[in-house]
Amino acid sequence: MSTGPVQVGIVGLGRWAKVLTRAAAKSDKIKIVAGYSRSEEKRAGFEKETGVRSVPDMKTMLSDPSIEGVILTVPNEQHLPVALEVAKAGKHVYTEKPIASTLEDGLEIAALSQKYGVTVTVGHSARLMSGIRRIRQAIDAGDLGRVAMIEANFSNERALELTPQTWRWYKDRAPGGPLSQLAIHMFDLVHYLGGEIDSASSMASKLSPVGAEVDDQSMTLLKFVDGKVGYVGSCWTSPGIFAVRVFGAKGLMHYEIDFGVWDTPDEIHHSSSLYIQRGKDGFGKREVLKDGESDMFRTELELFAESCRSAKSNELSADNGNVAVACVNAALRSIERNGQAVKLAEVVDAARARVAERSRNVA
C-alpha cells in the first residue's frame, strides 16, 4: 500500500475548487493531481492559477489508476450523476455540501457505497472548526451538565445582491433561500452537538427589495429525540454572522466567528469569540477561552484521504449529509403547513418511496 499522499482529482473548477486546492496544498496526506471542467477556459485558468494539470474529459481522469478519489465542486443538481460516474469507476467520492439538491438524490448517493464499494464524504466542514470541537468536548466531559437547548444562526446580506442572472434567485435552485444555503450548515452542527433530531417547525418571510423568488428569512425550531430543543436562524438581509450557543444545566458555551475569513480558515481563531458561562454566574463572569488554530478545509480533505486509503467512512458521511438535507425538507414542508411540526422520518420515508418508484420506472 502506498504511504505517500492520496492522489485525487477534482471536477468543477470554480471558486470553491480553488479554495479546496489551496487547502490540499498545505497537506502531506492528499494531493490534487488533475482537474476537469466542461469549460476549456476554466480548465486553462485553473491550471494556470493552481499548477494542477487539467484533463480534457472525465474518462481521462477516471481511467488513471493513480487517482484514488474525486472531489466534486459541481452545482448541487449535478452531484448525483457525477458521483455515480466516479463510483462506477471505483473511485471514492467527496461532494461539497449539500450532499445533493434533493433528498432523493442524496439517498441515491449514499447507496453508492454499498453498490460500488466506495466511500462518500460530504463537505460539512463547519463541525471541524476548533471552537465547535471545544464545545463538543465540554458536552462529552459533562462540563455543561445536561444540555437542554442549542441556538445557531448563520446570516449574511446575500438577498440584497441577487439578480435574475444568479441561480440563488430561483426557488427550484435555492429552495427557502438561506434555509437551504446557510441554515443547512447549522443543521449539521446542531445534529453533531445535540444528537438525533425528531422534528422541525419553521416560518419564513421575504423582505429583500430586489424581488427574488426565494424567501430571504427563516427561523426553524428543532425537537431532538432526547427532548432537548434547538433553534436555527438564517437572515439573508443583514451583516454576516456565524454563531452557536449551547445551554446546559451547569453552564453554557458561545462560539462566534467572523464570516469574512471563511475562505481562509487558518485565520478564524484570530477574530473568533469563545466563552463558557458557569452555574449562576452572570455574563460578566464568563470565562473567555482561547480558540485554537484549525483549518476545517484541510481537515475535511484529510478525512477524505483517510477514507480513500482505508475504504472506511468518516464522520462527514453521506448519512449525516442526508440528515442536514432532511432538516431543510422538513422545514420547507413546515412552512407550507403554516409552522406545523414535521418529523424528519416523514420526509425521509417519502423520499425513499420516491427513490423506489424512480428505480421501478428505470427498470
Short mmCIF file of C-alpha atoms in Angstrom, two decimals:
data_model
loop_
_atom_site.label_atom_id
_atom_site.label_comp_id
_atom_site.label_asym_id
_atom_site.label_seq_id
_atom_site.Cartn_x
_atom_site.Cartn_y
_atom_site.Cartn_z
CA MET A 1 0.00 0.00 0.00
CA SER A 2 1.28 3.45 -0.90
CA THR A 3 2.45 5.60 2.01
CA GLY A 4 2.61 8.88 0.08
CA PRO A 5 -0.24 11.38 -0.21
CA VAL A 6 -3.51 10.12 -1.63
CA GLN A 7 -3.85 11.38 -5.18
CA VAL A 8 -7.28 12.70 -6.19
CA GLY A 9 -8.95 14.58 -8.99
CA ILE A 10 -11.36 17.50 -8.79
CA VAL A 11 -14.38 18.17 -11.01
CA GLY A 12 -15.95 21.61 -11.33
CA LEU A 13 -13.27 24.30 -11.40
CA GLY A 14 -14.97 27.40 -10.00
CA ARG A 15 -14.11 29.47 -6.92
CA TRP A 16 -14.63 26.69 -4.41
CA ALA A 17 -12.38 24.29 -6.28
CA LYS A 18 -9.59 26.82 -5.87
CA VAL A 19 -10.29 27.17 -2.13
CA LEU A 20 -10.04 23.40 -1.65
CA THR A 21 -6.97 23.13 -3.87
CA ARG A 22 -5.20 25.73 -1.72
CA ALA A 23 -6.20 23.75 1.39
CA ALA A 24 -4.92 20.47 -0.09
CA ALA A 25 -1.60 22.12 -0.95
CA LYS A 26 -0.98 22.57 2.81
CA SER A 27 -1.36 18.84 3.48
CA ASP A 28 1.06 15.95 3.10
CA LYS A 29 -1.84 13.46 3.17
CA ILE A 30 -3.70 14.41 0.00
CA LYS A 31 -2.68 15.79 -3.39
CA ILE A 32 -4.97 17.07 -6.12
CA VAL A 33 -3.33 15.96 -9.34
CA ALA A 34 -5.97 16.55 -12.01
CA GLY A 35 -8.85 18.95 -12.63
CA TYR A 36 -11.76 18.81 -15.05
CA SER A 37 -14.45 21.24 -16.20
CA ARG A 38 -16.58 21.17 -19.33
CA SER A 39 -15.30 24.71 -19.95
CA GLU A 40 -11.93 24.81 -21.71
CA GLU A 41 -11.47 28.36 -20.43
CA LYS A 42 -11.96 27.25 -16.81
CA ARG A 43 -9.59 24.33 -17.28
CA ALA A 44 -6.87 26.62 -18.59
CA GLY A 45 -7.44 29.22 -15.88
CA PHE A 46 -7.45 26.63 -13.09
CA GLU A 47 -4.21 25.05 -14.30
CA LYS A 48 -2.52 28.44 -14.58
CA GLU A 49 -3.63 29.60 -11.12
CA THR A 50 -3.12 26.37 -9.15
CA GLY A 51 -0.47 24.46 -11.09
CA VAL A 52 -2.75 21.40 -11.16
CA ARG A 53 -2.91 19.82 -14.61
CA SER A 54 -6.27 19.83 -16.31
CA VAL A 55 -7.69 16.89 -18.26
CA PRO A 56 -9.91 17.17 -21.36
CA ASP A 57 -12.64 14.78 -20.14
CA MET A 58 -13.83 12.69 -17.21
CA LYS A 59 -12.72 9.45 -18.87
CA THR A 60 -9.09 10.58 -18.73
CA MET A 61 -9.36 11.27 -15.00
CA LEU A 62 -11.29 8.14 -14.10
CA SER A 63 -9.05 5.81 -16.10
CA ASP A 64 -5.94 6.98 -14.23
CA PRO A 65 -5.10 4.18 -11.74
CA SER A 66 -3.08 6.56 -9.54
CA ILE A 67 -6.20 8.61 -8.74
CA GLU A 68 -7.99 7.08 -5.74
CA GLY A 69 -10.81 9.57 -5.27
CA VAL A 70 -12.54 12.55 -6.87
CA ILE A 71 -13.71 15.83 -5.31
CA LEU A 72 -16.96 17.25 -6.71
CA THR A 73 -17.46 21.02 -6.68
CA VAL A 74 -20.07 20.98 -9.42
CA PRO A 75 -23.57 22.55 -8.99
CA ASN A 76 -25.75 20.71 -6.47
CA GLU A 77 -28.08 19.20 -9.06
CA GLN A 78 -25.08 17.57 -10.77
CA HIS A 79 -23.83 15.78 -7.64
CA LEU A 80 -25.67 12.50 -8.25
CA PRO A 81 -24.84 11.94 -11.94
CA VAL A 82 -21.18 12.87 -11.46
CA ALA A 83 -20.85 10.86 -8.23
CA LEU A 84 -22.38 7.86 -9.99
CA GLU A 85 -19.82 8.14 -12.78
CA VAL A 86 -17.00 8.37 -10.24
CA ALA A 87 -18.27 5.44 -8.16
CA LYS A 88 -18.71 3.22 -11.21
CA ALA A 89 -15.02 3.77 -11.91
CA GLY A 90 -14.20 2.52 -8.40
CA LYS A 91 -13.06 5.90 -7.13
CA HIS A 92 -14.03 7.31 -3.73
CA VAL A 93 -16.37 10.31 -3.72
CA TYR A 94 -16.12 13.67 -1.99
CA THR A 95 -19.01 16.03 -2.65
CA GLU A 96 -19.38 19.57 -1.40
CA LYS A 97 -22.33 20.26 0.83
CA PRO A 98 -25.19 19.76 0.47
CA ILE A 99 -24.85 16.13 -0.49
CA ALA A 100 -27.38 16.85 -3.25
CA SER A 101 -30.08 19.31 -4.23
CA THR A 102 -32.80 16.82 -3.23
CA LEU A 103 -33.07 14.21 -0.51
CA GLU A 104 -33.87 11.60 -3.16
CA ASP A 105 -30.54 12.27 -4.89
CA GLY A 106 -28.78 12.28 -1.51
CA LEU A 107 -30.15 8.85 -0.64
CA GLU A 108 -29.02 7.52 -4.01
CA ILE A 109 -25.53 8.94 -3.45
CA ALA A 110 -25.42 7.23 -0.03
CA ALA A 111 -26.34 3.94 -1.72
CA LEU A 112 -23.25 4.16 -3.97
CA SER A 113 -21.10 2.94 -1.09
CA GLN A 114 -22.75 -0.45 -0.87
CA LYS A 115 -23.31 -0.80 -4.60
CA TYR A 116 -19.78 0.03 -5.76
CA GLY A 117 -17.65 -0.45 -2.64
CA VAL A 118 -16.56 3.19 -2.40
CA THR A 119 -16.84 5.74 0.40
CA VAL A 120 -18.74 9.03 0.25
CA THR A 121 -17.52 12.11 2.11
CA VAL A 122 -19.71 15.23 2.34
CA GLY A 123 -18.09 18.63 2.92
CA HIS A 124 -19.90 19.74 6.09
CA SER A 125 -16.67 21.27 7.32
CA ALA A 126 -18.07 23.68 9.93
CA ARG A 127 -18.22 20.93 12.56
CA LEU A 128 -14.43 20.67 12.24
CA MET A 129 -13.70 24.21 13.48
CA SER A 130 -11.71 24.31 16.69
CA GLY A 131 -14.39 26.18 18.66
CA ILE A 132 -17.10 23.69 17.70
CA ARG A 133 -14.84 20.79 18.73
CA ARG A 134 -14.22 22.53 22.09
CA ILE A 135 -17.97 22.73 22.70
CA ARG A 136 -18.38 19.05 21.87
CA GLN A 137 -15.52 18.16 24.23
CA ALA A 138 -17.19 20.17 27.02
CA ILE A 139 -20.51 18.39 26.42
CA ASP A 140 -18.84 14.97 26.44
CA ALA A 141 -16.89 15.80 29.61
CA GLY A 142 -20.07 16.87 31.42
CA ASP A 143 -18.82 20.44 31.89
CA LEU A 144 -22.15 21.88 30.74
CA GLY A 145 -24.35 19.36 32.51
CA ARG A 146 -27.41 18.08 30.71
CA VAL A 147 -27.79 20.07 27.51
CA ALA A 148 -31.33 21.41 27.09
CA MET A 149 -31.14 23.88 24.19
CA ILE A 150 -28.94 24.78 21.23
CA GLU A 151 -29.08 28.00 19.21
CA ALA A 152 -27.39 28.59 15.87
CA ASN A 153 -27.52 31.47 13.41
CA PHE A 154 -25.85 31.86 10.03
CA SER A 155 -26.81 35.05 8.20
CA ASN A 156 -25.47 37.46 5.57
CA GLU A 157 -26.57 40.07 3.05
CA ARG A 158 -26.89 37.77 0.00
CA ALA A 159 -30.55 38.58 -0.78
CA LEU A 160 -29.71 42.27 -1.22
CA GLU A 161 -27.38 41.35 -4.09
CA LEU A 162 -29.49 38.84 -6.03
CA THR A 163 -30.37 39.34 -9.69
CA PRO A 164 -32.28 37.12 -12.14
CA GLN A 165 -28.87 36.13 -13.55
CA THR A 166 -27.88 34.42 -10.27
CA TRP A 167 -29.10 30.87 -9.55
CA ARG A 168 -29.97 31.70 -5.93
CA TRP A 169 -32.78 33.95 -7.25
CA TYR A 170 -34.93 30.90 -8.11
CA LYS A 171 -37.00 28.72 -5.77
CA ASP A 172 -36.23 25.49 -7.61
CA ARG A 173 -32.47 26.01 -7.33
CA ALA A 174 -32.25 27.57 -3.85
CA PRO A 175 -35.40 26.41 -2.03
CA GLY A 176 -36.06 28.50 1.03
CA GLY A 177 -33.19 30.88 0.17
CA PRO A 178 -30.94 30.99 3.23
CA LEU A 179 -32.70 27.92 4.62
CA SER A 180 -31.04 25.65 2.06
CA GLN A 181 -27.91 27.74 1.55
CA LEU A 182 -26.90 28.79 5.10
CA ALA A 183 -29.09 27.03 7.67
CA ILE A 184 -28.05 23.66 6.25
CA HIS A 185 -24.59 24.22 7.78
CA MET A 186 -26.20 24.79 11.17
CA PHE A 187 -28.48 21.77 10.89
CA ASP A 188 -25.37 19.63 10.58
CA LEU A 189 -23.78 21.43 13.54
CA VAL A 190 -26.72 21.02 15.89
CA HIS A 191 -27.01 17.38 14.83
CA TYR A 192 -23.31 16.93 15.67
CA LEU A 193 -23.65 18.69 19.03
CA GLY A 194 -27.14 17.58 20.03
CA GLY A 195 -27.72 14.14 18.55
CA GLU A 196 -30.70 12.67 16.73
CA ILE A 197 -33.33 15.18 15.58
CA ASP A 198 -37.00 14.24 15.71
CA SER A 199 -38.87 17.10 14.04
CA ALA A 200 -38.75 20.65 12.70
CA SER A 201 -41.20 23.55 12.64
CA SER A 202 -40.36 26.63 10.61
CA MET A 203 -41.50 30.00 9.35
CA ALA A 204 -40.12 32.19 6.58
CA SER A 205 -40.54 35.63 5.09
CA LYS A 206 -39.49 37.70 2.10
CA LEU A 207 -38.17 41.17 2.94
CA SER A 208 -35.46 41.96 0.38
CA PRO A 209 -36.47 44.74 -2.06
CA VAL A 210 -34.85 43.05 -5.07
CA GLY A 211 -37.85 40.84 -5.85
CA ALA A 212 -36.26 37.39 -5.97
CA GLU A 213 -38.45 34.27 -5.96
CA VAL A 214 -36.92 32.88 -2.78
CA ASP A 215 -37.74 33.68 0.81
CA ASP A 216 -34.89 35.53 2.49
CA GLN A 217 -35.59 34.99 6.21
CA SER A 218 -36.11 31.70 8.06
CA MET A 219 -36.47 30.51 11.64
CA THR A 220 -36.61 26.80 12.44
CA LEU A 221 -37.31 25.14 15.79
CA LEU A 222 -35.98 21.62 16.25
CA LYS A 223 -37.05 18.91 18.69
CA PHE A 224 -34.43 16.29 19.49
CA VAL A 225 -35.27 12.67 20.22
CA ASP A 226 -33.97 13.03 23.80
CA GLY A 227 -36.16 16.06 24.50
CA LYS A 228 -33.76 18.96 24.05
CA VAL A 229 -34.82 21.78 21.72
CA GLY A 230 -32.95 23.88 19.20
CA TYR A 231 -33.23 26.98 17.06
CA VAL A 232 -31.62 27.63 13.68
CA GLY A 233 -31.96 31.09 12.14
CA SER A 234 -30.79 32.47 8.82
CA CYS A 235 -31.32 36.01 7.61
CA TRP A 236 -30.28 37.00 4.09
CA THR A 237 -30.62 40.77 4.54
CA SER A 238 -28.17 41.58 7.33
CA PRO A 239 -24.46 41.81 8.09
CA GLY A 240 -22.87 38.37 8.29
CA ILE A 241 -22.84 36.26 11.43
CA PHE A 242 -21.98 32.64 12.25
CA ALA A 243 -22.76 31.87 15.88
CA VAL A 244 -23.58 28.82 18.02
CA ARG A 245 -24.70 28.72 21.65
CA VAL A 246 -25.26 25.60 23.77
CA PHE A 247 -27.20 25.75 27.06
CA GLY A 248 -26.72 23.16 29.80
CA ALA A 249 -27.72 22.79 33.45
CA LYS A 250 -24.18 23.59 34.64
CA GLY A 251 -23.06 26.06 32.01
CA LEU A 252 -23.40 27.50 28.55
CA MET A 253 -20.89 27.99 25.76
CA HIS A 254 -20.90 30.52 22.95
CA TYR A 255 -18.83 30.45 19.75
CA GLU A 256 -18.84 33.07 17.02
CA ILE A 257 -16.59 33.67 14.04
CA ASP A 258 -16.02 36.43 11.53
CA PHE A 259 -17.51 35.01 8.33
CA GLY A 260 -15.25 37.35 6.36
CA VAL A 261 -12.35 34.92 6.84
CA TRP A 262 -14.35 31.76 5.98
CA ASP A 263 -12.25 31.11 2.86
CA THR A 264 -9.04 31.27 4.95
CA PRO A 265 -9.98 29.07 7.94
CA ASP A 266 -6.48 29.06 9.43
CA GLU A 267 -7.16 32.73 10.28
CA ILE A 268 -10.52 32.20 12.01
CA HIS A 269 -9.04 31.93 15.50
CA HIS A 270 -7.60 35.45 15.28
CA SER A 271 -11.05 37.07 15.38
CA SER A 272 -13.37 34.41 16.85
CA SER A 273 -15.15 34.57 20.19
CA LEU A 274 -15.38 31.55 22.51
CA TYR A 275 -16.52 31.59 26.11
CA ILE A 276 -18.11 29.50 28.85
CA GLN A 277 -20.51 30.85 31.48
CA ARG A 278 -20.94 28.61 34.53
CA GLY A 279 -23.67 27.96 37.09
CA LYS A 280 -25.40 31.10 38.34
CA ASP A 281 -22.60 33.38 37.18
CA GLY A 282 -23.65 36.29 35.02
CA PHE A 283 -22.22 37.23 31.65
CA GLY A 284 -19.69 39.47 33.37
CA LYS A 285 -18.06 36.42 34.98
CA ARG A 286 -17.83 34.39 31.80
CA GLU A 287 -14.51 32.69 31.10
CA VAL A 288 -13.12 33.69 27.73
CA LEU A 289 -11.42 30.71 26.11
CA LYS A 290 -8.65 30.76 23.54
CA ASP A 291 -9.80 29.39 20.22
CA GLY A 292 -7.11 27.12 18.83
CA GLU A 293 -5.84 27.32 15.28
CA SER A 294 -7.51 24.93 12.88
CA ASP A 295 -8.14 24.53 9.15
CA MET A 296 -11.51 22.90 8.53
CA PHE A 297 -10.96 22.56 4.78
CA ARG A 298 -7.61 20.83 5.08
CA THR A 299 -9.05 18.60 7.82
CA GLU A 300 -12.06 17.54 5.76
CA LEU A 301 -9.82 16.73 2.79
CA GLU A 302 -7.54 14.69 5.04
CA LEU A 303 -10.59 12.77 6.32
CA PHE A 304 -11.44 12.08 2.68
CA ALA A 305 -7.87 10.91 2.04
CA GLU A 306 -8.08 8.56 5.00
CA SER A 307 -11.33 7.10 3.65
CA CYS A 308 -9.75 6.65 0.22
CA ARG A 309 -6.87 4.75 1.80
CA SER A 310 -8.87 2.68 4.32
CA ALA A 311 -12.14 2.28 2.35
CA LYS A 312 -13.94 3.18 5.59
CA SER A 313 -16.43 6.01 6.04
CA ASN A 314 -15.60 9.04 8.20
CA GLU A 315 -17.78 11.37 10.27
CA LEU A 316 -18.53 13.55 7.22
CA SER A 317 -20.69 10.71 6.00
CA ALA A 318 -23.46 10.52 3.44
CA ASP A 319 -25.89 9.63 6.23
CA ASN A 320 -25.01 12.79 8.18
CA GLY A 321 -25.21 14.80 4.98
CA ASN A 322 -28.71 13.48 4.38
CA VAL A 323 -29.82 14.43 7.91
CA ALA A 324 -28.99 18.06 7.10
CA VAL A 325 -30.98 17.90 3.84
CA ALA A 326 -33.85 16.19 5.67
CA CYS A 327 -33.92 19.10 8.14
CA VAL A 328 -34.21 21.53 5.23
CA ASN A 329 -37.01 19.46 3.67
CA ALA A 330 -38.88 19.18 6.96
CA ALA A 331 -38.56 22.93 7.48
CA LEU A 332 -39.84 23.66 3.96
CA ARG A 333 -42.79 21.32 4.49
CA SER A 334 -43.50 23.01 7.84
CA ILE A 335 -43.57 26.42 6.15
CA GLU A 336 -46.14 25.07 3.69
CA ARG A 337 -48.20 23.88 6.69
CA ASN A 338 -48.06 27.25 8.48
CA GLY A 339 -45.47 26.19 11.02
CA GLN A 340 -46.77 22.73 11.90
CA ALA A 341 -44.03 20.43 13.21
CA VAL A 342 -42.85 17.88 10.65
CA LYS A 343 -40.99 14.74 11.64
CA LEU A 344 -37.74 14.02 9.81
CA ALA A 345 -38.87 10.40 9.46
CA GLU A 346 -41.82 11.60 7.40
CA VAL A 347 -39.67 13.36 4.80
CA VAL A 348 -37.10 10.56 4.73
CA ASP A 349 -39.75 7.88 4.23
CA ALA A 350 -41.37 9.92 1.45
CA ALA A 351 -38.02 10.40 -0.26
CA ARG A 352 -37.24 6.68 -0.04
CA ALA A 353 -40.59 5.89 -1.61
CA ARG A 354 -39.83 8.25 -4.50
CA VAL A 355 -36.40 6.67 -4.96
CA ALA A 356 -38.02 3.22 -5.10
CA GLU A 357 -40.56 4.48 -7.63
CA ARG A 358 -37.77 6.02 -9.66
CA SER A 359 -35.93 2.68 -9.68
CA ARG A 360 -39.05 0.81 -10.81
CA ASN A 361 -39.55 3.27 -13.66
CA VAL A 362 -35.94 2.83 -14.80
CA ALA A 363 -36.26 -0.96 -14.63
#
